[in-house]
mmCIF file of C-alpha atoms in Angstrom:
data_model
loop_
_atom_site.group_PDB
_atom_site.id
_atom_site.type_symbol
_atom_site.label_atom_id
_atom_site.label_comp_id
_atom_site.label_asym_id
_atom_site.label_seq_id
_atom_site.Cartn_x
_atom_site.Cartn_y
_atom_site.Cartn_z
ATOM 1 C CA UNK O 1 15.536 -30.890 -10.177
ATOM 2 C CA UNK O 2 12.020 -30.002 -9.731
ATOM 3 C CA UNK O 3 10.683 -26.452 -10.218
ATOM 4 C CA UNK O 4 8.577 -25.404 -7.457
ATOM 5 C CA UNK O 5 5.271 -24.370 -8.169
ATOM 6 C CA UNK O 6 4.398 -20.232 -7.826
ATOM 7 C CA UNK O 7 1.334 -20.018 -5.633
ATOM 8 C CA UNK O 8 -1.702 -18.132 -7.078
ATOM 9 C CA UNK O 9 -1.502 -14.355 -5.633
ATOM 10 C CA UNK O 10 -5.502 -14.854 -5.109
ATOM 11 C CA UNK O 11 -5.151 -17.572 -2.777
ATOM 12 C CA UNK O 12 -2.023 -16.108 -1.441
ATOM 13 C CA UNK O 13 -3.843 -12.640 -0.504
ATOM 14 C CA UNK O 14 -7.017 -14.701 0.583
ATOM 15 C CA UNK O 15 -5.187 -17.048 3.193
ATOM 16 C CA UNK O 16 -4.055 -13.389 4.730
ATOM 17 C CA UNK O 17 -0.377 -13.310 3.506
ATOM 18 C CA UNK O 18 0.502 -9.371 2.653
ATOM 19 C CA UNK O 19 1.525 -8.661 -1.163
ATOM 20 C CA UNK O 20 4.090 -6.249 -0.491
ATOM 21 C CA UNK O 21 6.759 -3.867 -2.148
ATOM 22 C CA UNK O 22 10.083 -2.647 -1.069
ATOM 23 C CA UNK O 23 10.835 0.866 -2.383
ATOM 24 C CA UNK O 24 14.313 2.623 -1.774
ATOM 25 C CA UNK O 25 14.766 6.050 -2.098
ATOM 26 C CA UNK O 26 17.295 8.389 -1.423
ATOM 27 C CA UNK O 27 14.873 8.916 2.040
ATOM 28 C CA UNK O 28 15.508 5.639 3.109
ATOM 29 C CA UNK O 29 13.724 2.471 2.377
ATOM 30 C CA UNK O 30 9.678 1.960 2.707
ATOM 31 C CA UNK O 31 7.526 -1.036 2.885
ATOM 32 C CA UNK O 32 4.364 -0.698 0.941
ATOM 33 C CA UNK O 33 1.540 -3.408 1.237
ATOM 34 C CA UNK O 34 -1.517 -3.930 -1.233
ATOM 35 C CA UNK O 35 -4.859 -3.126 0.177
ATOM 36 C CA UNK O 36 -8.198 -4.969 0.206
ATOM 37 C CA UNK O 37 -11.389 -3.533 -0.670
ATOM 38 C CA UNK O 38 -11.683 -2.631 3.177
ATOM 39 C CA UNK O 39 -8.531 -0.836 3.441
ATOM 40 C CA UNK O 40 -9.356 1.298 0.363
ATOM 41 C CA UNK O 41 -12.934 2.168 2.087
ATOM 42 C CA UNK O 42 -11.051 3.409 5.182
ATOM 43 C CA UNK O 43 -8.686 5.290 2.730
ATOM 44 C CA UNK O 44 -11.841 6.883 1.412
ATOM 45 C CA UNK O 45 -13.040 7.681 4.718
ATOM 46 C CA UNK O 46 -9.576 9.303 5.736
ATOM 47 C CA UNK O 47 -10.091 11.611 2.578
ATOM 48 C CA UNK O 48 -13.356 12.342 3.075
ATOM 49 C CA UNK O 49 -12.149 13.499 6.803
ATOM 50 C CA UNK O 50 -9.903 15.802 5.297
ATOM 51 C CA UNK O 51 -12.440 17.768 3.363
ATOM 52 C CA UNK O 52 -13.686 18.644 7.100
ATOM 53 C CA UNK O 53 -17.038 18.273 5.471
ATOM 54 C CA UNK O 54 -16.704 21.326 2.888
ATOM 55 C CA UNK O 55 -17.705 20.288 -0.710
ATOM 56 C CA UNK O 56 -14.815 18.135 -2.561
ATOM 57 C CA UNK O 57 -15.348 20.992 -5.473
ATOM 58 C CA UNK O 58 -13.976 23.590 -2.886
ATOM 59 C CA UNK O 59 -10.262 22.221 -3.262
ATOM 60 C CA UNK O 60 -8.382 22.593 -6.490
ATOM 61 C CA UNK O 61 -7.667 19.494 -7.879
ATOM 62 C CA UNK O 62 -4.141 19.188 -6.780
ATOM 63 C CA UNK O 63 -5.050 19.632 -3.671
ATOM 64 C CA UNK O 64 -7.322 16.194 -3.912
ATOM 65 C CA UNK O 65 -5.151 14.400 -5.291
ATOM 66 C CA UNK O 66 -2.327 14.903 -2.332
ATOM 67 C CA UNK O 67 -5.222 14.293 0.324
ATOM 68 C CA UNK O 68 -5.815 10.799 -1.337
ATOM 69 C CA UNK O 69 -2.110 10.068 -1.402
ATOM 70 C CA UNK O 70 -1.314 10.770 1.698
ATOM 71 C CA UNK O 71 -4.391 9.040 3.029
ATOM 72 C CA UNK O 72 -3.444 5.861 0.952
ATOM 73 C CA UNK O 73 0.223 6.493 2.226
ATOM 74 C CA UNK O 74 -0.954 6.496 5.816
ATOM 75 C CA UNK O 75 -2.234 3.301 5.647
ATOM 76 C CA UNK O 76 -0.182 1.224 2.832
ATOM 77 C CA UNK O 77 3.025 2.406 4.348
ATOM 78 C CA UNK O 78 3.954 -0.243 6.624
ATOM 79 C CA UNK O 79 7.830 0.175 7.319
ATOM 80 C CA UNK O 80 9.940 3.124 6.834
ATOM 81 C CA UNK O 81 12.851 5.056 8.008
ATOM 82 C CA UNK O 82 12.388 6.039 11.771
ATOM 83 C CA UNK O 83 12.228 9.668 10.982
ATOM 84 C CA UNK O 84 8.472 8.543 8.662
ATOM 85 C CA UNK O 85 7.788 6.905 11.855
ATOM 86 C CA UNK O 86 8.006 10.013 13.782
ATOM 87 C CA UNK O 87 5.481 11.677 11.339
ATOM 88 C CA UNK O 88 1.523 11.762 12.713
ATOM 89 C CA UNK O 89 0.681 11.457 8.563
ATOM 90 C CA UNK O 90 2.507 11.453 5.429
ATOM 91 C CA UNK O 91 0.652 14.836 5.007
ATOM 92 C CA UNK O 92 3.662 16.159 7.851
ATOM 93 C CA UNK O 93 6.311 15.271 5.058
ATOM 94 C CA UNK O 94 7.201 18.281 3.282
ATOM 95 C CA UNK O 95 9.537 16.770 0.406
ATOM 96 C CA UNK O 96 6.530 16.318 -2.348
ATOM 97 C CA UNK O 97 8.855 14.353 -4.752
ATOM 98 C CA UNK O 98 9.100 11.883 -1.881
ATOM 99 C CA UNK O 99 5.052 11.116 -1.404
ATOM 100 C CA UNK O 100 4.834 11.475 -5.111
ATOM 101 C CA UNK O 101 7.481 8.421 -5.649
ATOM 102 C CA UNK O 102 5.688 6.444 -3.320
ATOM 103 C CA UNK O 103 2.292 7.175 -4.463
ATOM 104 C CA UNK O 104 3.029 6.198 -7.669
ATOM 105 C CA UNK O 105 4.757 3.114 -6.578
ATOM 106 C CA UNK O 106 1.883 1.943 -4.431
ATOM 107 C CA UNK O 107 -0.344 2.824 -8.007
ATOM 108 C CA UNK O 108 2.187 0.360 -9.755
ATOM 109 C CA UNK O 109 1.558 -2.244 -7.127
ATOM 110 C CA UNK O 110 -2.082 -2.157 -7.464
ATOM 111 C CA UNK O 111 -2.179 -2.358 -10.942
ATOM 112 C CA UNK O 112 0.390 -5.145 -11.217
ATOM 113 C CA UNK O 113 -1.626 -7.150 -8.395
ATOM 114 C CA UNK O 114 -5.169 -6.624 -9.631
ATOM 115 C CA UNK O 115 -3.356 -7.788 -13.012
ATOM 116 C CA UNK O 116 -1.915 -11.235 -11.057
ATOM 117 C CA UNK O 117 -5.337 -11.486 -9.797
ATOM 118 C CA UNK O 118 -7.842 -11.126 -12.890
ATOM 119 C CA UNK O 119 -5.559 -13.504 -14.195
ATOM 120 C CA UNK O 120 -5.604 -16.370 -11.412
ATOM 121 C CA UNK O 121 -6.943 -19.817 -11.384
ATOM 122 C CA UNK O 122 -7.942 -19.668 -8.261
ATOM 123 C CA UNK O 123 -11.283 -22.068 -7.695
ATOM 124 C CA UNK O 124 -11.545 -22.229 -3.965
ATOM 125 C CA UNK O 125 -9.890 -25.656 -3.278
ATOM 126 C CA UNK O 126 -8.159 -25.023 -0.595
ATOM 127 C CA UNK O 127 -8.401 -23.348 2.887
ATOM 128 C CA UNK O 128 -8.367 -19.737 3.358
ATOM 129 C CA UNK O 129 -8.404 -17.303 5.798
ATOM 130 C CA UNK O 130 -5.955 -18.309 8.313
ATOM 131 C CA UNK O 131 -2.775 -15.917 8.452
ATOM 132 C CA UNK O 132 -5.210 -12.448 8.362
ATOM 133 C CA UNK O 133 -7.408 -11.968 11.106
ATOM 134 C CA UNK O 134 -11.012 -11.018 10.018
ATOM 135 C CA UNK O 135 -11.888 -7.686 9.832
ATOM 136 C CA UNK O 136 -7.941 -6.585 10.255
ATOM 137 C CA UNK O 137 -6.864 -3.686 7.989
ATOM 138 C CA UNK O 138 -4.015 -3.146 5.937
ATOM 139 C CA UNK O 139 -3.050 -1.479 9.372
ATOM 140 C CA UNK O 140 -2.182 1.937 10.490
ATOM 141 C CA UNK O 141 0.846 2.729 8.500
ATOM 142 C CA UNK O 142 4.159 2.023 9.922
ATOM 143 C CA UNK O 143 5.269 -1.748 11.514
ATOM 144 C CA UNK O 144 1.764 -1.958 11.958
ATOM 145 C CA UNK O 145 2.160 -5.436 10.180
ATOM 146 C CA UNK O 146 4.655 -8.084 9.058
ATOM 147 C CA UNK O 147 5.733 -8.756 5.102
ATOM 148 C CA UNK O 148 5.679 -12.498 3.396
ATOM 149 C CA UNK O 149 9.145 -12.869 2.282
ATOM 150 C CA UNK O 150 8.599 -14.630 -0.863
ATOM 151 C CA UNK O 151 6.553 -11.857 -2.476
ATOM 152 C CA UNK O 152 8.572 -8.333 -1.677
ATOM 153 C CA UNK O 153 9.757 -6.902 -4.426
ATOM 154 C CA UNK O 154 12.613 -4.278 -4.203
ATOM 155 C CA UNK O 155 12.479 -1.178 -6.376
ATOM 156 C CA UNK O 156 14.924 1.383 -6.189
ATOM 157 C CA UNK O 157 13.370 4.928 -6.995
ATOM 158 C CA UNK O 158 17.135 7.182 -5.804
ATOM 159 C CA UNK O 159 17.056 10.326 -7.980
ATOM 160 C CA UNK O 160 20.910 10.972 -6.793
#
């Protein structure tokens, strides 16, 4: 029986398909998708909103880091239980163990990925560019995309 081939994850991400990550936590379950460089620029920007121009040196350090998670979280965080949905931003979630499990699985998923990717073959022999639509962003958070099936991975992060 032949083994089928595993696809290089740069020409996977560059025809459009969404490298993705199932996390389940005693919350419910959350989709989180890998951004490109673009979606990390408009994380930046959401951050840099939420200094409301003051100084980033005027916030504690804490404080920075849990505006850039929950900016990355509003925009990585694709599916989720319908009370997340509800939510205008991750900053209206109160339980900080929550964004902090996610946060650090969406670090985990960029590492891992920019890992897959530094280490692909990938020469440009083949088409690209036709499941993403130019220009479209990660999204805005929640169902605001779909998932390729053969690369979720399901974590489970319960603390029960």
């Amino acid at each position: 029986m032949g083994r089928k081939k595993a696809q290089d994850i740069l020409e996977l991400i560059l025809k459009g398909e969404r490298i993705t990550e199932i996390v389940s936590t005693k919350r419910g379950k959350f989709v989180l998708a890998f951004p490109l460089p673009k979606d990390i620029r408009l994380i930046e920007a959401d951050i840099a909103r939420m200094l409301e121009g003051l100084p980033q040196n005027s916030f504690s350090g804490d404080a920075i880091r849990s505006f850039r998670a929950y900016a990355t979280l509003d925009r990585i965080v694709i599916e989720g239980p319908e009370w997340w949905h509800e939510l205008e931003s991750a900053e209206d979630c109160p339980d900080d163990e929550l964004i902090g499990v996610l946060y650090r699985r969406y670090l985990q998923l960029y590492r891992e990925t920019q890992k897959s990717i530094s280490k692909s073959g990938f020469r440009g022999n083949s088409e690209i560019g036709k499941a993403r639509v130019k220009n479209a962003p990660v999204g805005d958070g929640l169902f605001s995309g779909i998932t390729h099936g053969d690369e979720i991975q399901e974590t489970d992060e319960r603390s029960d």
